[in-house]
mmCIF file of C-alpha atoms in Angstrom:
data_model
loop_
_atom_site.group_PDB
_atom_site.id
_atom_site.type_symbol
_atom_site.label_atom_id
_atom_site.label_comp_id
_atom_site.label_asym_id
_atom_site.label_seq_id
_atom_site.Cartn_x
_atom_site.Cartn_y
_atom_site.Cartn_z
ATOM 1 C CA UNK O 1 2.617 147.843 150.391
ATOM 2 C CA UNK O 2 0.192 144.546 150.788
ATOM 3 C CA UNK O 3 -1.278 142.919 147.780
ATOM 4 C CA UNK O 4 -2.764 139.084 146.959
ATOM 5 C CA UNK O 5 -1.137 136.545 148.097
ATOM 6 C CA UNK O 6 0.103 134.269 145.063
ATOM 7 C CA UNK O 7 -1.743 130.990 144.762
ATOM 8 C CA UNK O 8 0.089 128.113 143.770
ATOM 9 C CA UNK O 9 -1.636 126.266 141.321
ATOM 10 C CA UNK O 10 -2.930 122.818 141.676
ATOM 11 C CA UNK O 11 -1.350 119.755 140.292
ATOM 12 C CA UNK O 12 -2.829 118.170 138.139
ATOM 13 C CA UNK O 13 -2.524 114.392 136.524
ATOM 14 C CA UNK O 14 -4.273 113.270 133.505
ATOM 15 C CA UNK O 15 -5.373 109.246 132.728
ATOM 16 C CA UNK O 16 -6.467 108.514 129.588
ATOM 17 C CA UNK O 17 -4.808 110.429 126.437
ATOM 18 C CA UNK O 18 -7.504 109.594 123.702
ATOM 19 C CA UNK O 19 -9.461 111.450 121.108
ATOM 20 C CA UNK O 20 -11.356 113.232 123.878
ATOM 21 C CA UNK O 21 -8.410 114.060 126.522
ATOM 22 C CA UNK O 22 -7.753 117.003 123.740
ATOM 23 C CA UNK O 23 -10.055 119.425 124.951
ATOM 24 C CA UNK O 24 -9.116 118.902 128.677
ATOM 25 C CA UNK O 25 -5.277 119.039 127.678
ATOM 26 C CA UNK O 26 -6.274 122.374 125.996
ATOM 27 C CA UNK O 27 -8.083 123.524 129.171
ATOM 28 C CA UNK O 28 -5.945 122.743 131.503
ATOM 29 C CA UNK O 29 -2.629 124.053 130.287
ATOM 30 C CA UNK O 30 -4.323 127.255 129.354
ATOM 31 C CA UNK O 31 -6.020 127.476 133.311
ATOM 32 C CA UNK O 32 -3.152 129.538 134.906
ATOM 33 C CA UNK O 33 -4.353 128.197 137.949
ATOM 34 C CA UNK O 34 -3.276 124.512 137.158
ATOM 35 C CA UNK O 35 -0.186 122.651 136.805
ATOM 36 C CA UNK O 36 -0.566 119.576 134.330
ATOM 37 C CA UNK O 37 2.554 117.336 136.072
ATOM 38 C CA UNK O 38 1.505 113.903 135.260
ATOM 39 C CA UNK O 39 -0.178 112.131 132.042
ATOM 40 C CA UNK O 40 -1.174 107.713 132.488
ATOM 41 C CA UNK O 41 -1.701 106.313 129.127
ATOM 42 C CA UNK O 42 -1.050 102.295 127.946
ATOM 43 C CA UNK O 43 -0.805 103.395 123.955
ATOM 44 C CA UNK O 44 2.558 104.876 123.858
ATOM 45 C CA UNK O 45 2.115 106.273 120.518
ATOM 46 C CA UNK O 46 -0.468 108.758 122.072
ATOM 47 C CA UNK O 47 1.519 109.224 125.202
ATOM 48 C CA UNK O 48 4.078 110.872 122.929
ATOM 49 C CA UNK O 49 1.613 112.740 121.113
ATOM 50 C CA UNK O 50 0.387 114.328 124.360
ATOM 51 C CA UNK O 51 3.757 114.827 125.770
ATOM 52 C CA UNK O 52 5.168 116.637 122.277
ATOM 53 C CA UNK O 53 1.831 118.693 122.181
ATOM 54 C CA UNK O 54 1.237 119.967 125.829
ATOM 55 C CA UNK O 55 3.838 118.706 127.759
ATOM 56 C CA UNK O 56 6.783 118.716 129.426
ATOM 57 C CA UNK O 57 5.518 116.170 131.808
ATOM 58 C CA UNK O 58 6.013 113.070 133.682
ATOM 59 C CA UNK O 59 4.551 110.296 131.797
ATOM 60 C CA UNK O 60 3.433 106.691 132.868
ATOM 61 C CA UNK O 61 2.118 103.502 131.801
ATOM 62 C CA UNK O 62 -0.564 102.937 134.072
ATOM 63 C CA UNK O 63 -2.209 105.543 136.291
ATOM 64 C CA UNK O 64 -1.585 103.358 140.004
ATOM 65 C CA UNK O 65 2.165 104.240 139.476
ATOM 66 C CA UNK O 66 1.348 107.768 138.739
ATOM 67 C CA UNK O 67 -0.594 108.137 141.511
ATOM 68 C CA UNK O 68 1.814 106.829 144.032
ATOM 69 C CA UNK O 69 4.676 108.616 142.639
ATOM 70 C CA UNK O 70 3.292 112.115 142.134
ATOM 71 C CA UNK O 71 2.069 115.007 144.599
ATOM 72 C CA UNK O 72 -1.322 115.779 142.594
ATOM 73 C CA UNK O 73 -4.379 117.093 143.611
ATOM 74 C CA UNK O 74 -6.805 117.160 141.150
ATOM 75 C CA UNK O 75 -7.344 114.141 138.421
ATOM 76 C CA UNK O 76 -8.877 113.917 134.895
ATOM 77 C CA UNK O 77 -10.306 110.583 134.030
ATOM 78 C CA UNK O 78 -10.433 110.626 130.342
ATOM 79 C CA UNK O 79 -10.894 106.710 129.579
ATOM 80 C CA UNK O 80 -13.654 104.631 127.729
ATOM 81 C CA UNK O 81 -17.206 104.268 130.693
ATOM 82 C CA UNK O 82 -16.030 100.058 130.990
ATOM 83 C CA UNK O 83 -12.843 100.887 132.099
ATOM 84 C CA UNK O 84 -13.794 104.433 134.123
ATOM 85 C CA UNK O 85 -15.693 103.548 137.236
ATOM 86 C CA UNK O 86 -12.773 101.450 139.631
ATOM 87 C CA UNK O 87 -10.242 104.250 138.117
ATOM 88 C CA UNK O 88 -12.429 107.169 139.347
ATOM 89 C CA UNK O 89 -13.168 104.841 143.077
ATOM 90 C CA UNK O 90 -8.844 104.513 143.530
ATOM 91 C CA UNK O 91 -8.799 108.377 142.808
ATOM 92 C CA UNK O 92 -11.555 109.697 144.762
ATOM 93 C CA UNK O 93 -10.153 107.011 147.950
ATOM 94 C CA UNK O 94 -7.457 108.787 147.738
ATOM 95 C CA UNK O 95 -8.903 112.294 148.489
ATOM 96 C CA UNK O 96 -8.409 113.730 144.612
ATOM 97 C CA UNK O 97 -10.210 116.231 143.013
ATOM 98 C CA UNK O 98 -11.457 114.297 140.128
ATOM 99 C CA UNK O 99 -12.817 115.051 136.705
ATOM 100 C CA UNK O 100 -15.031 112.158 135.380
ATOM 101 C CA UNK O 101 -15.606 111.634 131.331
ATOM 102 C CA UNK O 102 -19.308 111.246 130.779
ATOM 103 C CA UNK O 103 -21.364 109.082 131.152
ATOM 104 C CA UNK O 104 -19.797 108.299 135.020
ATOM 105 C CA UNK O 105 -20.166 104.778 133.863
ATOM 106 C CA UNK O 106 -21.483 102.166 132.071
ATOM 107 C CA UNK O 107 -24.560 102.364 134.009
ATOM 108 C CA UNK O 108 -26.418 104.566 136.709
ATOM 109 C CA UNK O 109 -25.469 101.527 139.172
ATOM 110 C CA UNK O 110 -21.931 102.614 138.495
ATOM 111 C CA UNK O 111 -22.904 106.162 139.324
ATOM 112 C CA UNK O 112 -24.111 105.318 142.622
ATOM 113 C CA UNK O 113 -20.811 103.627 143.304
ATOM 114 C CA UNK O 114 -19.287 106.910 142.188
ATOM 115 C CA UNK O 115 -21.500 108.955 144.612
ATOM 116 C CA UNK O 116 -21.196 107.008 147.658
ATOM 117 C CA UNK O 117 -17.111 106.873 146.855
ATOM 118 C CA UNK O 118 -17.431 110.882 146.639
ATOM 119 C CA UNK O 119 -19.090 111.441 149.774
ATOM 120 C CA UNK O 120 -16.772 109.664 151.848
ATOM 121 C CA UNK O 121 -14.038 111.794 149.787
ATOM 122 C CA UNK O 122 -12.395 114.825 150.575
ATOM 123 C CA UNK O 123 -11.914 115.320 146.661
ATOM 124 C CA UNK O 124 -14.636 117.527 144.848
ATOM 125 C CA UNK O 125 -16.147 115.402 141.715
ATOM 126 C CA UNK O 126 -17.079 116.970 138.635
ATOM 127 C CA UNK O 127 -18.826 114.648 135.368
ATOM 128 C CA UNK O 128 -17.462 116.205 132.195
ATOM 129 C CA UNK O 129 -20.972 117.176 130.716
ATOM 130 C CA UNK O 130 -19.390 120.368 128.910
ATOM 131 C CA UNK O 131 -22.171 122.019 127.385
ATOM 132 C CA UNK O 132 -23.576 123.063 130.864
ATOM 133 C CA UNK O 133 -20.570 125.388 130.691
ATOM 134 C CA UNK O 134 -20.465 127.026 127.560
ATOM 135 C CA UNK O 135 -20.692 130.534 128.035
ATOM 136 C CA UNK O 136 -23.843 131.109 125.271
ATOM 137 C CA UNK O 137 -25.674 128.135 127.059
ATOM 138 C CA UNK O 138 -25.163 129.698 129.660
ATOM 139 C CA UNK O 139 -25.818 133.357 128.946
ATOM 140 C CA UNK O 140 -28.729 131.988 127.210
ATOM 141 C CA UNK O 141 -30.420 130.000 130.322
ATOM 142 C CA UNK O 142 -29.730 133.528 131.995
ATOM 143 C CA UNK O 143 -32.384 135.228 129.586
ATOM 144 C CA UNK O 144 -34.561 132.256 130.132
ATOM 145 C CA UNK O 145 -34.607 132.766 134.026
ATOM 146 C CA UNK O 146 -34.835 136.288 133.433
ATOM 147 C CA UNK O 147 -38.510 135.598 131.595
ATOM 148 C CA UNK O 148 -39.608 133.359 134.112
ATOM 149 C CA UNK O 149 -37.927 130.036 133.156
ATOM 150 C CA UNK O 150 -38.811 127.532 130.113
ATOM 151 C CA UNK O 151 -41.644 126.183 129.347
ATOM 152 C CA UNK O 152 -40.343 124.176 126.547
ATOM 153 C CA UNK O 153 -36.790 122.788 125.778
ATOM 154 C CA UNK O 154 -36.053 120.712 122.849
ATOM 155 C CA UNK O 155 -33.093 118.799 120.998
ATOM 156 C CA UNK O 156 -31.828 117.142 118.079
ATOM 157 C CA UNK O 157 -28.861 114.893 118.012
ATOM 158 C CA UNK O 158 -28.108 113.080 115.223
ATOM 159 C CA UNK O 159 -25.066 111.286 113.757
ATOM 160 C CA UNK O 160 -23.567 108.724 110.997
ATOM 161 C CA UNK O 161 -23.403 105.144 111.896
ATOM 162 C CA UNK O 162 -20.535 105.011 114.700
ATOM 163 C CA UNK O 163 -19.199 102.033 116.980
ATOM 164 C CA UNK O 164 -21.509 102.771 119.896
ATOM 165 C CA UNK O 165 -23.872 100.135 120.839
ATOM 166 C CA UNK O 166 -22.391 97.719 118.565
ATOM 167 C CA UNK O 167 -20.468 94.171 119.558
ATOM 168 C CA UNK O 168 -17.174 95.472 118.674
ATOM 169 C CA UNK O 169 -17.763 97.998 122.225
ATOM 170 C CA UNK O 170 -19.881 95.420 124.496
ATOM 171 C CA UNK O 171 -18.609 96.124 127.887
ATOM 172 C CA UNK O 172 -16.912 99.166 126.650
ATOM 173 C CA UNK O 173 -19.384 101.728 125.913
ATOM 174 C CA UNK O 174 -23.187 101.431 126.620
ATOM 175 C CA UNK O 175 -25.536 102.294 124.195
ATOM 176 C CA UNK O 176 -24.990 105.793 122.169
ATOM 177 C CA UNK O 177 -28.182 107.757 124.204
ATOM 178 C CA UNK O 178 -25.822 107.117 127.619
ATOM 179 C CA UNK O 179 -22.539 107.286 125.724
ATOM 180 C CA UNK O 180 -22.975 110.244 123.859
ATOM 181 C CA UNK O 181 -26.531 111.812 123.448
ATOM 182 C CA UNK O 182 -26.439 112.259 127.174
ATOM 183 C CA UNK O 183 -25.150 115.584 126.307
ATOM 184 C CA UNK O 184 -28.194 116.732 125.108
ATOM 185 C CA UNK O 185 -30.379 115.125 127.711
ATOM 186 C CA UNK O 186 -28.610 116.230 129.983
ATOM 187 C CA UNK O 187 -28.544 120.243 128.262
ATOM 188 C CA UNK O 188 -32.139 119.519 128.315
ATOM 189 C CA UNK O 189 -32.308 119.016 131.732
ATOM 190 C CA UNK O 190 -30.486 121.986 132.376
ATOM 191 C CA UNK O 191 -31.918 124.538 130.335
ATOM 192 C CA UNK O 192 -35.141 123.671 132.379
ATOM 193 C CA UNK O 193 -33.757 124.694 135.257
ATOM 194 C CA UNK O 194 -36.013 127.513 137.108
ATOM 195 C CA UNK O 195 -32.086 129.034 138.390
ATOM 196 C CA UNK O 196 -29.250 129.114 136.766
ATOM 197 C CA UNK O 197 -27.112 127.140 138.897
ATOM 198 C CA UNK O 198 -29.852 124.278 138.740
ATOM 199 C CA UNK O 199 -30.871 121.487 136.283
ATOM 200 C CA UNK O 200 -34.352 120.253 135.905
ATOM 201 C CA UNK O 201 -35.779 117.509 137.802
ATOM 202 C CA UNK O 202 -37.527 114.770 135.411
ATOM 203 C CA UNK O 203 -40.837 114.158 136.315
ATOM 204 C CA UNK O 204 -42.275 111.703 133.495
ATOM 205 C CA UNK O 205 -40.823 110.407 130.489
ATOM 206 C CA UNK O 206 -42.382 109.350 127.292
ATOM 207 C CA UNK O 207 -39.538 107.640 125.007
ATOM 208 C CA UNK O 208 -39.617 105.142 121.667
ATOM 209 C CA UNK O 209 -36.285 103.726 121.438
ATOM 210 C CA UNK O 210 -35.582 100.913 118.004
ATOM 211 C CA UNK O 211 -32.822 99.949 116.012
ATOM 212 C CA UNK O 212 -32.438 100.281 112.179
ATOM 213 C CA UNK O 213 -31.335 96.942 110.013
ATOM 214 C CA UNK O 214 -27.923 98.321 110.172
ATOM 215 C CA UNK O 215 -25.760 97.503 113.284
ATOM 216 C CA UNK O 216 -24.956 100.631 115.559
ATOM 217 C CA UNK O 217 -28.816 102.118 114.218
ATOM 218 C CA UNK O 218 -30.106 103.646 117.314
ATOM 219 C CA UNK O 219 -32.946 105.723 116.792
ATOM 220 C CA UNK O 220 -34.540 107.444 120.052
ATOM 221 C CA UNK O 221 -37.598 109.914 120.332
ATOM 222 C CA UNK O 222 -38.890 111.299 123.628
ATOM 223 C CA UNK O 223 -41.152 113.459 125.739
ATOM 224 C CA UNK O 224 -40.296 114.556 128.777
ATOM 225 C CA UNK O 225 -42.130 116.498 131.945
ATOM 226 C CA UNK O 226 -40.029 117.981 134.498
ATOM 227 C CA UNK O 227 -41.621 119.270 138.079
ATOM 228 C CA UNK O 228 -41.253 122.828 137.662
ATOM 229 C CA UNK O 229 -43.755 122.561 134.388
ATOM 230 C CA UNK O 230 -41.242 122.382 132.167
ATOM 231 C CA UNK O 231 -41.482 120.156 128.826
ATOM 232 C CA UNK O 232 -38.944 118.442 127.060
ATOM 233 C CA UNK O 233 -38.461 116.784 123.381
ATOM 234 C CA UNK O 234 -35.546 115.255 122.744
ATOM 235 C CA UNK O 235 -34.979 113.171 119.189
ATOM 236 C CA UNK O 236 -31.580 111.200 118.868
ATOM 237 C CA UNK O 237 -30.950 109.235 115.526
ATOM 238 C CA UNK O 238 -27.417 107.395 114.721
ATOM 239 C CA UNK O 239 -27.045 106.001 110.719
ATOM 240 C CA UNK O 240 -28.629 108.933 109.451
ATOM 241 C CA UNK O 241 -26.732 111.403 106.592
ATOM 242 C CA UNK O 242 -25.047 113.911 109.310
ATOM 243 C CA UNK O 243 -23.440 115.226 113.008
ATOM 244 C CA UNK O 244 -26.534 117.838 113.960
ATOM 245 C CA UNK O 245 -26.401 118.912 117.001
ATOM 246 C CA UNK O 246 -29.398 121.593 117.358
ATOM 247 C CA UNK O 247 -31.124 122.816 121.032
ATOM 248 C CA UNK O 248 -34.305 125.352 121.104
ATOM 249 C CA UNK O 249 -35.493 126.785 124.565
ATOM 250 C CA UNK O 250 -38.875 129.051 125.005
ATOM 251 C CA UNK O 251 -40.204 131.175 127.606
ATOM 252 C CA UNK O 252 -42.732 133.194 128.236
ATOM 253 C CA UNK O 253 -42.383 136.002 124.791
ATOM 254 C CA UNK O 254 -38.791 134.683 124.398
ATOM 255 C CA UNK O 255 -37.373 131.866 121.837
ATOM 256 C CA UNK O 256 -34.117 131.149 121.311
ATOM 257 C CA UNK O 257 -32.254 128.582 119.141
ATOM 258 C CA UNK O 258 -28.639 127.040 119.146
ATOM 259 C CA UNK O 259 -27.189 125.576 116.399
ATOM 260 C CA UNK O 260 -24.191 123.156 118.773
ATOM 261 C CA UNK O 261 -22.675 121.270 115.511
ATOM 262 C CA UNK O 262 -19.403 123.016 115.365
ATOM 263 C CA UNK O 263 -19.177 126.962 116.798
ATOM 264 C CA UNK O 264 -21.903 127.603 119.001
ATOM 265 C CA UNK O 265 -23.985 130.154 116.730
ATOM 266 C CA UNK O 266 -27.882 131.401 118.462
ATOM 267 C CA UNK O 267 -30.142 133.287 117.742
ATOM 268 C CA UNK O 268 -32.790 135.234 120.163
ATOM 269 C CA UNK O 269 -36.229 135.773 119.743
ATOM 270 C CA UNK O 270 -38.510 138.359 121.811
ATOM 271 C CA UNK O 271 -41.953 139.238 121.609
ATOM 272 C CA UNK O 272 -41.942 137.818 117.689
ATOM 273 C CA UNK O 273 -38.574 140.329 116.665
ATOM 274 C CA UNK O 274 -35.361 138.932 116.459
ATOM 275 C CA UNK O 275 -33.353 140.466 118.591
ATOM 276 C CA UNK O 276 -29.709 141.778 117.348
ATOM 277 C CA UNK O 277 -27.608 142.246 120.436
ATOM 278 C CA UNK O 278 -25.413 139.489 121.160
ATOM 279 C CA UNK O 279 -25.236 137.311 124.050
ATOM 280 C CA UNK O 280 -24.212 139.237 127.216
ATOM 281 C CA UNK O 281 -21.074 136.503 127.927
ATOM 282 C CA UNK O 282 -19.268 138.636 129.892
ATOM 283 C CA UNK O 283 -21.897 138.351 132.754
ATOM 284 C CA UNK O 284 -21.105 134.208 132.739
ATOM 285 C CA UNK O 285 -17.850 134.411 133.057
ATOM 286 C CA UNK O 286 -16.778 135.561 129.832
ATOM 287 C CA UNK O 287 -16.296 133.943 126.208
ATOM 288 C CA UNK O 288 -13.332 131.504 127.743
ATOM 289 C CA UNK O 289 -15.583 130.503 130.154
ATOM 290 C CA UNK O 290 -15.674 126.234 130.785
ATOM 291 C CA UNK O 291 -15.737 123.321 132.998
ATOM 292 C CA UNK O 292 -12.525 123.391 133.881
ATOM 293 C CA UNK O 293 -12.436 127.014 135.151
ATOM 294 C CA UNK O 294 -15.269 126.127 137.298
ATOM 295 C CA UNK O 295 -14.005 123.266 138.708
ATOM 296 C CA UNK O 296 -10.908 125.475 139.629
ATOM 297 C CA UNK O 297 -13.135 127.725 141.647
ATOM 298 C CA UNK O 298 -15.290 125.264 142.918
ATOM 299 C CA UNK O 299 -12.071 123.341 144.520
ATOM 300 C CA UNK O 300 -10.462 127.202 145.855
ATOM 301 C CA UNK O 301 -14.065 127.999 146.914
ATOM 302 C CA UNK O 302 -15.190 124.928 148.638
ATOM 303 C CA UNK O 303 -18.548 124.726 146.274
ATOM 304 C CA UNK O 304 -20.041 121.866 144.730
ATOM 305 C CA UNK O 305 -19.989 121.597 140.969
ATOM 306 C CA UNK O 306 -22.784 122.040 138.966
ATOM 307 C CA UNK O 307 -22.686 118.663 137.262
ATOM 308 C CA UNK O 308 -21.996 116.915 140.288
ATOM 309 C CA UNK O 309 -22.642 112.972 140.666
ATOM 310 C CA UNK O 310 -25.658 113.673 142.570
ATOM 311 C CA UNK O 311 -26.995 115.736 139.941
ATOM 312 C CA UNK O 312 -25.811 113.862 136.899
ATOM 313 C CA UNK O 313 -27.666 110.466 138.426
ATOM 314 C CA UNK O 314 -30.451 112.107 137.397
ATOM 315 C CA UNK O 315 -29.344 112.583 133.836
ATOM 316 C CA UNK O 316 -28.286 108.866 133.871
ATOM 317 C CA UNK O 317 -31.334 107.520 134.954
ATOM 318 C CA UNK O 318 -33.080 109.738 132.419
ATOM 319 C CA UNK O 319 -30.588 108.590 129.398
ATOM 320 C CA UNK O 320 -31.839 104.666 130.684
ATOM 321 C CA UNK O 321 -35.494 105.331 130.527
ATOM 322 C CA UNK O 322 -35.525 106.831 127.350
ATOM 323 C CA UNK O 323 -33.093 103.769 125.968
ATOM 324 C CA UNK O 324 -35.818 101.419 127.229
ATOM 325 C CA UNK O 325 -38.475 103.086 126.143
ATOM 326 C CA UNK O 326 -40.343 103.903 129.137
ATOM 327 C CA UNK O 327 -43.835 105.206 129.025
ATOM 328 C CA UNK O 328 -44.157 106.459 132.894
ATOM 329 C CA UNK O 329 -43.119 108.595 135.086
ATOM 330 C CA UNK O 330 -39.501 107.803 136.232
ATOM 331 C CA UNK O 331 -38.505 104.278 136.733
ATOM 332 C CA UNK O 332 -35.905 104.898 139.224
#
């Protein structure tokens, strides 16, 4: 009697055990088809943290030593964009798999590095740029290219006052509409896409960006035209009274409207009647659908990811335009 061969699953190492390595910690030790064998952190309060919440594993003080001393094959680098770029260059030199925190840099000059790096590598690169890979995003885009793709995407991304942009992160972090907000350019950009395995290309952008008297007061508006037809609005304000995280996507007799601030909660509009049936997740993947599960079959299946560098350059140089308030079609 023949069945499947059992696949062993790949190894994976983990640099960088912040605030934001949680989710990928959660991810990967509940992807049966990876292995977390290695964590790289300098704080060794949160090294122990990791290790007591999702380990056993081997743990290290910096991520060179972990590198040479363990087998791995895929990499998460979960580190602040200053320090990220030469980290990501040393793993994709050596042929890793590697998962980048967004942005892929302190700059889109940084992303190019990361590109070029990745094309000589035999490692797959993936930017983390999650909300491409939720399943009612992407269930959602799936109705949109159903009705013939959007004609209109919009966003709202607001926050408190927070350390981005500010002295205290200069050469750290670049300013909060790269840092952060990129998640919602970058959903933009995506839920524009005429398939559902493709983002938007940006055509023109329209953008006010200012700071309020407070330091760390970014306030960004724009409009954006992408070359399928596609329109964009995207509205980004830090130092105001709450986290709202809101995305609305229309198409021809179809509306539909996320509410992103905590659980993903949307609601579908068609030919003016809501409609009650819920989100067909199932045909995405399913409701554990993410990033990391399809950067597990992109590696077995020898596909590129969808938030690949190439791709995400394009979200970078977006993020930059709108921060410098361009009134043109692309800069770059």
């Amino acid at each position: 009697m023949t069945g499947r061969i059992p696949v062993k699953p790949l190894r994976v190492g983990i640099i960088g055990a912040g605030g934001h390595a949680n989710s990928h910690f959660r991810m990967i030790t509940d992807e049966e088809e990876m292995d977390l064998v290695a964590v790289a952190e300098l704080d060794p309060e949160r090294l122990q943290n990791a290790l007591d919440t999702y380990g056993p594993f081997e743990c290290f003080a910096d991520y060179e030593t972990m590198l040479q001393r363990c087998d791995l094959e895929v990499v998460y680098v979960i580190t602040m964009p200053g320090h990220l770029t030469e980290i990501v260059l040393t793993c994709l030199d050596r042929g890793l798999h590697t998962s980048i925190e967004k942005p892929p840099g302190m700059s889109s000059f940084d992303t190019e590095r990361l590109l070029e790096a990745s094309k000589r590598s035999q490692g797959k690169a993936i930017v983390s740029l999650n909300r491409r890979y939720m399943p009612q995003i992407l269930a959602a885009k799936t109705l949109l290219v159903e009705h013939g793709g959007a004609v209109q995407v919009a966003a709202n991304y607001n926050k408190p006052i927070t350390r981005l942009g500010t002295t205290a992160m200069a050469g750290i972090a670049p300013a909060p509409i790269i840092c952060d907000a990129i998640h919602h350019v970058d959903l933009l950009r995506w839920l524009s896409g005429s398939k559902l395995e493709e983002a938007g290309d940006p055509a023109a952008v329209f953008a006010q960006s200012w700071l309020g008297e407070r330091e760390g007061s970014f306030r960004y508006n724009a409009l954006m035209d992408f070359e399928n037809g596609c329109r964009g609005v995207m509205m980004s304000h830090y130092g105001v009274g709450y986290r709202i995280q809101k995305i609305e996507a229309h198409a021809e007799d179809l509306s539909i409207y996320m509410d992103l601030t905590g659980k993903p909660n949307c609601r579908v509009f068609l030919k003016g009647v809501e409609n009650e049936t819920q989100l067909d997740l199932e045909s995405v993947g399913g409701s554990e659908y993410n990033e990391t599960r399809h950067f597990v079959g992109c590696i077995r299946q020898d596909r590129d990811p969808w938030s690949s560098l190439d791709d995400i350059l394009k979200t970078m140089r977006l993020c930059e335009d709108i921060a410098n308030g361009a009134s043109s079609e692309m800069s770059h």
